[in-house]
Amino acid sequence: MPHRPYEIDVMISAKAIAARIEDLAREIGREFADTDKLVVVGLLRGSFVFIADLVRELDMPVEVDFLEASSYGDGMESSREVRILKDLRGQIEGRDVLVVEDIVDTGHTLKHVTEFLQTRNPAKMRCIALLDKPARREVDFKADLIGFEIPDEFVVGYGIDFAQRNRNLPFIGKVRFTDPA
Ligand code: PRP
């Protein structure tokens, strides 16, 4: 598929992300101080970099699991329907759970996923998102912990893609289109 040409400017450096993750890990440690073994649930695919760095800063026993929700993409834009494509491997009933997401945009994905997981009766569930774009919100949802609040910019990197590119950038970048359009 042809692409509009673009360049990427650094919005949040790898160093700034690492420093923020240390703070977030401390907050999670306090929030789950009484937890035996925390179930850390990453939402595929975007969260894979964040969850990898985050769990390595957590000073507590953790279990890592993944869930994949459908991207509503172009065709589903109007319905905002979110479907579960890949379920958890483990049980969460009666467990303490931390849901890890890369970005909250309209809020549909995390709202749906947390409602879905809540039906399994976890003892306690909290959500963490590295990035929050409140200007784009369409539903009433706020993550319990947020790394950075960002303006309504097109961001990539640190797990986040643009048409499946740029997930491997070590920083959060802002897309700048370079064609005259
Ligand atoms: C992105 C992102 C979040 C979701 C946020 O995922 O990773 O999961 O969209 O958007 P929302 O708040 O408007 O629901 P995407 O569907 O692009 O899939 P990916 O994680 O596989 O990149």
PDB file of C-alpha atoms and ligand atoms in Angstrom:
ATOM      1  CA  MET A   1       0.000   0.000   0.000  1.00  0.00           C
ATOM      2  CA  PRO A   2       1.498   3.375  -0.941  1.00  0.00           C
ATOM      3  CA  HIS A   3       2.270   5.625   1.965  1.00  0.00           C
ATOM      4  CA  ARG A   4       2.271   9.332   2.397  1.00  0.00           C
ATOM      5  CA  PRO A   5       5.866  10.223   3.166  1.00  0.00           C
ATOM      6  CA  TYR A   6       6.481  11.179   6.768  1.00  0.00           C
ATOM      7  CA  GLU A   7       9.160  11.883   9.300  1.00  0.00           C
ATOM      8  CA  ILE A   8       9.085  11.191  12.994  1.00  0.00           C
ATOM      9  CA  ASP A   9       9.969  13.744  15.646  1.00  0.00           C
ATOM     10  CA  VAL A  10      10.732  12.647  19.187  1.00  0.00           C
ATOM     11  CA  MET A  11       7.858  13.493  21.516  1.00  0.00           C
ATOM     12  CA  ILE A  12       8.872  11.471  24.610  1.00  0.00           C
ATOM     13  CA  SER A  13      12.429  10.183  24.815  1.00  0.00           C
ATOM     14  CA  ALA A  14      13.397   6.661  25.835  1.00  0.00           C
ATOM     15  CA  LYS A  15      15.039   8.155  28.926  1.00  0.00           C
ATOM     16  CA  ALA A  16      11.884  10.032  29.937  1.00  0.00           C
ATOM     17  CA  ILE A  17       9.799   6.880  29.456  1.00  0.00           C
ATOM     18  CA  ALA A  18      12.197   4.829  31.587  1.00  0.00           C
ATOM     19  CA  ALA A  19      12.122   7.420  34.379  1.00  0.00           C
ATOM     20  CA  ARG A  20       8.325   7.570  34.342  1.00  0.00           C
ATOM     21  CA  ILE A  21       8.081   3.767  34.431  1.00  0.00           C
ATOM     22  CA  GLU A  22      10.149   3.743  37.633  1.00  0.00           C
ATOM     23  CA  ASP A  23       7.575   6.099  39.236  1.00  0.00           C
ATOM     24  CA  LEU A  24       4.658   4.052  37.931  1.00  0.00           C
ATOM     25  CA  ALA A  25       6.203   0.828  39.250  1.00  0.00           C
ATOM     26  CA  ARG A  26       6.480   2.390  42.702  1.00  0.00           C
ATOM     27  CA  GLU A  27       2.813   3.428  42.570  1.00  0.00           C
ATOM     28  CA  ILE A  28       1.814  -0.081  41.505  1.00  0.00           C
ATOM     29  CA  GLY A  29       3.889  -1.500  44.363  1.00  0.00           C
ATOM     30  CA  ARG A  30       1.936   0.654  46.813  1.00  0.00           C
ATOM     31  CA  GLU A  31      -1.448  -0.101  45.204  1.00  0.00           C
ATOM     32  CA  PHE A  32      -0.827  -3.849  45.281  1.00  0.00           C
ATOM     33  CA  ALA A  33       1.248  -4.020  48.459  1.00  0.00           C
ATOM     34  CA  ASP A  34      -0.941  -6.826  49.861  1.00  0.00           C
ATOM     35  CA  THR A  35      -1.057  -8.874  46.659  1.00  0.00           C
ATOM     36  CA  ASP A  36       0.528 -12.341  46.626  1.00  0.00           C
ATOM     37  CA  LYS A  37       1.004 -12.554  42.880  1.00  0.00           C
ATOM     38  CA  LEU A  38      -0.220  -9.843  40.541  1.00  0.00           C
ATOM     39  CA  VAL A  39      -1.712 -10.833  37.182  1.00  0.00           C
ATOM     40  CA  VAL A  40      -0.375  -8.336  34.664  1.00  0.00           C
ATOM     41  CA  VAL A  41      -2.473  -8.377  31.496  1.00  0.00           C
ATOM     42  CA  GLY A  42      -1.097  -6.776  28.343  1.00  0.00           C
ATOM     43  CA  LEU A  43      -3.374  -5.819  25.455  1.00  0.00           C
ATOM     44  CA  LEU A  44      -1.910  -6.982  22.179  1.00  0.00           C
ATOM     45  CA  ARG A  45      -0.273  -5.768  20.229  1.00  0.00           C
ATOM     46  CA  GLY A  46       0.602  -2.221  21.214  1.00  0.00           C
ATOM     47  CA  SER A  47       1.414  -2.863  24.881  1.00  0.00           C
ATOM     48  CA  PHE A  48       4.184  -5.412  24.343  1.00  0.00           C
ATOM     49  CA  VAL A  49       7.082  -2.993  24.813  1.00  0.00           C
ATOM     50  CA  PHE A  50       5.543  -1.150  27.750  1.00  0.00           C
ATOM     51  CA  ILE A  51       4.589  -4.326  29.622  1.00  0.00           C
ATOM     52  CA  ALA A  52       8.077  -5.750  29.119  1.00  0.00           C
ATOM     53  CA  ASP A  53       9.720  -2.697  30.655  1.00  0.00           C
ATOM     54  CA  LEU A  54       7.073  -2.256  33.349  1.00  0.00           C
ATOM     55  CA  VAL A  55       7.171  -5.794  34.766  1.00  0.00           C
ATOM     56  CA  ARG A  56      10.948  -5.610  35.044  1.00  0.00           C
ATOM     57  CA  GLU A  57      10.557  -2.629  37.379  1.00  0.00           C
ATOM     58  CA  LEU A  58       7.984  -4.354  39.593  1.00  0.00           C
ATOM     59  CA  ASP A  59       9.423  -5.638  42.820  1.00  0.00           C
ATOM     60  CA  MET A  60       6.741  -8.275  43.451  1.00  0.00           C
ATOM     61  CA  PRO A  61       5.740 -11.677  42.083  1.00  0.00           C
ATOM     62  CA  VAL A  62       3.851 -11.308  38.817  1.00  0.00           C
ATOM     63  CA  GLU A  63       2.142 -13.501  36.305  1.00  0.00           C
ATOM     64  CA  VAL A  64       2.004 -12.172  32.737  1.00  0.00           C
ATOM     65  CA  ASP A  65      -0.922 -12.810  30.439  1.00  0.00           C
ATOM     66  CA  PHE A  66      -2.184 -11.283  27.203  1.00  0.00           C
ATOM     67  CA  LEU A  67      -5.496 -10.400  25.656  1.00  0.00           C
ATOM     68  CA  GLU A  68      -6.195  -9.202  22.153  1.00  0.00           C
ATOM     69  CA  ALA A  69      -9.143  -7.010  21.303  1.00  0.00           C
ATOM     70  CA  SER A  70     -10.143  -6.248  17.734  1.00  0.00           C
ATOM     71  CA  SER A  71      -9.136  -3.010  16.223  1.00  0.00           C
ATOM     72  CA  TYR A  72     -12.322  -1.522  14.825  1.00  0.00           C
ATOM     73  CA  GLY A  73     -10.293  -0.115  11.920  1.00  0.00           C
ATOM     74  CA  ASP A  74     -11.898   1.580   8.959  1.00  0.00           C
ATOM     75  CA  GLY A  75     -14.928  -0.646   8.443  1.00  0.00           C
ATOM     76  CA  MET A  76     -15.987  -0.596  12.064  1.00  0.00           C
ATOM     77  CA  GLU A  77     -15.332   3.068  12.721  1.00  0.00           C
ATOM     78  CA  SER A  78     -19.009   3.942  13.045  1.00  0.00           C
ATOM     79  CA  SER A  79     -20.092   1.050  15.245  1.00  0.00           C
ATOM     80  CA  ARG A  80     -17.092   1.238  17.619  1.00  0.00           C
ATOM     81  CA  GLU A  81     -17.651  -2.424  18.288  1.00  0.00           C
ATOM     82  CA  VAL A  82     -14.811  -4.080  20.201  1.00  0.00           C
ATOM     83  CA  ARG A  83     -14.431  -7.856  20.094  1.00  0.00           C
ATOM     84  CA  ILE A  84     -12.122 -10.159  22.020  1.00  0.00           C
ATOM     85  CA  LEU A  85      -9.892 -11.964  19.510  1.00  0.00           C
ATOM     86  CA  LYS A  86      -7.602 -13.722  21.958  1.00  0.00           C
ATOM     87  CA  ASP A  87      -8.604 -14.494  25.510  1.00  0.00           C
ATOM     88  CA  LEU A  88      -6.406 -14.839  28.582  1.00  0.00           C
ATOM     89  CA  ARG A  89      -4.656 -18.132  29.217  1.00  0.00           C
ATOM     90  CA  GLY A  90      -5.106 -17.947  32.981  1.00  0.00           C
ATOM     91  CA  GLN A  91      -7.936 -17.454  35.460  1.00  0.00           C
ATOM     92  CA  ILE A  92      -8.447 -14.096  37.141  1.00  0.00           C
ATOM     93  CA  GLU A  93     -11.363 -14.830  39.474  1.00  0.00           C
ATOM     94  CA  GLY A  94     -10.433 -13.659  42.952  1.00  0.00           C
ATOM     95  CA  ARG A  95      -7.048 -12.431  41.704  1.00  0.00           C
ATOM     96  CA  ASP A  96      -5.523  -8.957  41.642  1.00  0.00           C
ATOM     97  CA  VAL A  97      -5.154  -7.759  38.070  1.00  0.00           C
ATOM     98  CA  LEU A  98      -3.336  -4.917  36.356  1.00  0.00           C
ATOM     99  CA  VAL A  99      -4.398  -4.239  32.761  1.00  0.00           C
ATOM    100  CA  VAL A 100      -1.620  -2.662  30.700  1.00  0.00           C
ATOM    101  CA  GLU A 101      -2.323  -0.587  27.615  1.00  0.00           C
ATOM    102  CA  ASP A 102      -0.151   1.579  25.396  1.00  0.00           C
ATOM    103  CA  ILE A 103      -2.638   4.349  24.683  1.00  0.00           C
ATOM    104  CA  VAL A 104      -6.175   5.398  25.532  1.00  0.00           C
ATOM    105  CA  ASP A 105      -7.665   7.248  22.610  1.00  0.00           C
ATOM    106  CA  THR A 106     -11.479   7.132  22.239  1.00  0.00           C
ATOM    107  CA  GLY A 107     -11.553   4.843  25.295  1.00  0.00           C
ATOM    108  CA  HIS A 108     -13.693   2.169  23.616  1.00  0.00           C
ATOM    109  CA  THR A 109     -11.056  -0.567  23.804  1.00  0.00           C
ATOM    110  CA  LEU A 110     -10.221  -0.301  27.490  1.00  0.00           C
ATOM    111  CA  LYS A 111     -13.809   0.336  28.547  1.00  0.00           C
ATOM    112  CA  HIS A 112     -14.929  -2.815  26.774  1.00  0.00           C
ATOM    113  CA  VAL A 113     -11.968  -4.906  27.939  1.00  0.00           C
ATOM    114  CA  THR A 114     -12.303  -3.885  31.581  1.00  0.00           C
ATOM    115  CA  GLU A 115     -16.058  -4.568  31.536  1.00  0.00           C
ATOM    116  CA  PHE A 116     -15.330  -7.959  29.959  1.00  0.00           C
ATOM    117  CA  LEU A 117     -12.705  -8.837  32.575  1.00  0.00           C
ATOM    118  CA  GLN A 118     -14.885  -7.567  35.417  1.00  0.00           C
ATOM    119  CA  THR A 119     -17.457 -10.269  34.609  1.00  0.00           C
ATOM    120  CA  ARG A 120     -14.858 -12.799  35.760  1.00  0.00           C
ATOM    121  CA  ASN A 121     -14.857 -11.297  39.228  1.00  0.00           C
ATOM    122  CA  PRO A 122     -11.239 -10.364  39.876  1.00  0.00           C
ATOM    123  CA  ALA A 123     -10.604  -9.356  43.504  1.00  0.00           C
ATOM    124  CA  LYS A 124      -9.205  -6.023  42.379  1.00  0.00           C
ATOM    125  CA  MET A 125      -8.508  -4.635  38.944  1.00  0.00           C
ATOM    126  CA  ARG A 126      -6.625  -1.509  37.929  1.00  0.00           C
ATOM    127  CA  CYS A 127      -5.667  -0.148  34.503  1.00  0.00           C
ATOM    128  CA  ILE A 128      -2.474   1.518  33.467  1.00  0.00           C
ATOM    129  CA  ALA A 129      -1.887   3.288  30.148  1.00  0.00           C
ATOM    130  CA  LEU A 130       1.413   4.732  29.060  1.00  0.00           C
ATOM    131  CA  LEU A 131      -0.298   7.454  27.048  1.00  0.00           C
ATOM    132  CA  ASP A 132      -3.625   9.193  27.417  1.00  0.00           C
ATOM    133  CA  LYS A 133      -5.204  11.398  24.754  1.00  0.00           C
ATOM    134  CA  PRO A 134      -8.165  12.904  26.624  1.00  0.00           C
ATOM    135  CA  ALA A 135      -9.100  15.172  23.707  1.00  0.00           C
ATOM    136  CA  ARG A 136     -10.160  12.106  21.697  1.00  0.00           C
ATOM    137  CA  ARG A 137     -12.352  10.473  24.323  1.00  0.00           C
ATOM    138  CA  GLU A 138     -15.781   9.254  23.199  1.00  0.00           C
ATOM    139  CA  VAL A 139     -16.771   7.235  26.257  1.00  0.00           C
ATOM    140  CA  ASP A 140     -16.419   7.832  29.966  1.00  0.00           C
ATOM    141  CA  PHE A 141     -13.215   5.982  30.762  1.00  0.00           C
ATOM    142  CA  LYS A 142     -10.046   6.911  32.598  1.00  0.00           C
ATOM    143  CA  ALA A 143      -7.110   4.660  33.368  1.00  0.00           C
ATOM    144  CA  ASP A 144      -6.159   4.479  37.040  1.00  0.00           C
ATOM    145  CA  LEU A 145      -2.529   5.190  36.234  1.00  0.00           C
ATOM    146  CA  ILE A 146      -1.237   7.184  33.284  1.00  0.00           C
ATOM    147  CA  GLY A 147       2.320   7.652  32.098  1.00  0.00           C
ATOM    148  CA  PHE A 148       1.873  10.774  30.020  1.00  0.00           C
ATOM    149  CA  GLU A 149      -1.084  12.848  28.948  1.00  0.00           C
ATOM    150  CA  ILE A 150      -0.543  13.895  25.346  1.00  0.00           C
ATOM    151  CA  PRO A 151      -2.252  16.220  22.858  1.00  0.00           C
ATOM    152  CA  ASP A 152      -4.175  14.873  19.866  1.00  0.00           C
ATOM    153  CA  GLU A 153      -1.130  14.047  17.756  1.00  0.00           C
ATOM    154  CA  PHE A 154      -0.430  11.023  15.601  1.00  0.00           C
ATOM    155  CA  VAL A 155       2.083   9.052  17.679  1.00  0.00           C
ATOM    156  CA  VAL A 156       4.208   5.991  16.951  1.00  0.00           C
ATOM    157  CA  GLY A 157       6.949   3.966  18.592  1.00  0.00           C
ATOM    158  CA  TYR A 158       7.473   2.095  21.844  1.00  0.00           C
ATOM    159  CA  GLY A 159       4.954  -0.510  20.652  1.00  0.00           C
ATOM    160  CA  ILE A 160       2.611   1.830  18.778  1.00  0.00           C
ATOM    161  CA  ASP A 161       2.368   1.444  15.028  1.00  0.00           C
ATOM    162  CA  PHE A 162       1.459   3.361  11.926  1.00  0.00           C
ATOM    163  CA  ALA A 163       0.110   0.704   9.514  1.00  0.00           C
ATOM    164  CA  GLN A 164       2.249  -1.899  11.332  1.00  0.00           C
ATOM    165  CA  ARG A 165       5.435   0.173  11.118  1.00  0.00           C
ATOM    166  CA  ASN A 166       7.513   1.924  13.761  1.00  0.00           C
ATOM    167  CA  ARG A 167       6.536  -0.237  16.757  1.00  0.00           C
ATOM    168  CA  ASN A 168      10.236  -0.869  17.357  1.00  0.00           C
ATOM    169  CA  LEU A 169      11.244   2.746  17.933  1.00  0.00           C
ATOM    170  CA  PRO A 170      12.591   3.088  21.491  1.00  0.00           C
ATOM    171  CA  PHE A 171      10.827   6.443  22.002  1.00  0.00           C
ATOM    172  CA  ILE A 172       7.361   7.924  21.410  1.00  0.00           C
ATOM    173  CA  GLY A 173       7.470   9.886  18.198  1.00  0.00           C
ATOM    174  CA  LYS A 174       5.125  12.264  16.479  1.00  0.00           C
ATOM    175  CA  VAL A 175       4.357  11.671  12.810  1.00  0.00           C
ATOM    176  CA  ARG A 176       4.934  14.659  10.544  1.00  0.00           C
ATOM    177  CA  PHE A 177       3.775  14.239   6.957  1.00  0.00           C
ATOM    178  CA  THR A 178       6.218  15.731   4.505  1.00  0.00           C
ATOM    179  CA  ASP A 179       4.154  15.787   1.325  1.00  0.00           C
ATOM    180  CA  PRO A 180       2.280  18.967   0.383  1.00  0.00           C
ATOM    181  CA  ALA A 181      -1.158  17.344   0.927  1.00  0.00           C
TER     182      ALA A 181
HETATM  183  C1  PRP B   1      -4.770   0.836  19.598  1.00  0.00           C
HETATM  184  C2  PRP B   1      -4.122   0.928  20.962  1.00  0.00           C
HETATM  185  C3  PRP B   1      -5.266   0.683  21.891  1.00  0.00           C
HETATM  186  C4  PRP B   1      -6.451   1.254  21.165  1.00  0.00           C
HETATM  187  C5  PRP B   1      -6.799   2.580  21.734  1.00  0.00           C
HETATM  188  O1  PRP B   1      -4.792  -0.505  19.258  1.00  0.00           O
HETATM  189  O2  PRP B   1      -3.108  -0.029  21.126  1.00  0.00           O
HETATM  190  O3  PRP B   1      -5.478  -0.691  22.126  1.00  0.00           O
HETATM  191  O4  PRP B   1      -6.077   1.363  19.794  1.00  0.00           O
HETATM  192  O5  PRP B   1      -7.852   3.145  21.045  1.00  0.00           O
HETATM  193  P1  PRP B   1      -9.255   3.489  21.644  1.00  0.00           P
HETATM  194  O6  PRP B   1      -9.058   4.116  22.999  1.00  0.00           O
HETATM  195  O7  PRP B   1      -9.800   4.466  20.642  1.00  0.00           O
HETATM  196  O8  PRP B   1     -10.079   2.250  21.709  1.00  0.00           O
HETATM  197  P2  PRP B   1      -4.996  -1.050  17.797  1.00  0.00           P
HETATM  198  O9  PRP B   1      -6.429  -1.370  17.620  1.00  0.00           O
HETATM  199  O10 PRP B   1      -4.377  -0.097  16.807  1.00  0.00           O
HETATM  200  O11 PRP B   1      -4.204  -2.419  17.803  1.00  0.00           O
HETATM  201  P3  PRP B   1      -2.682  -2.746  18.189  1.00  0.00           P
HETATM  202  O12 PRP B   1      -2.568  -2.607  19.685  1.00  0.00           O
HETATM  203  O13 PRP B   1      -2.528  -4.143  17.727  1.00  0.00           O
HETATM  204  O14 PRP B   1      -1.793  -1.775  17.461  1.00  0.00           O
END
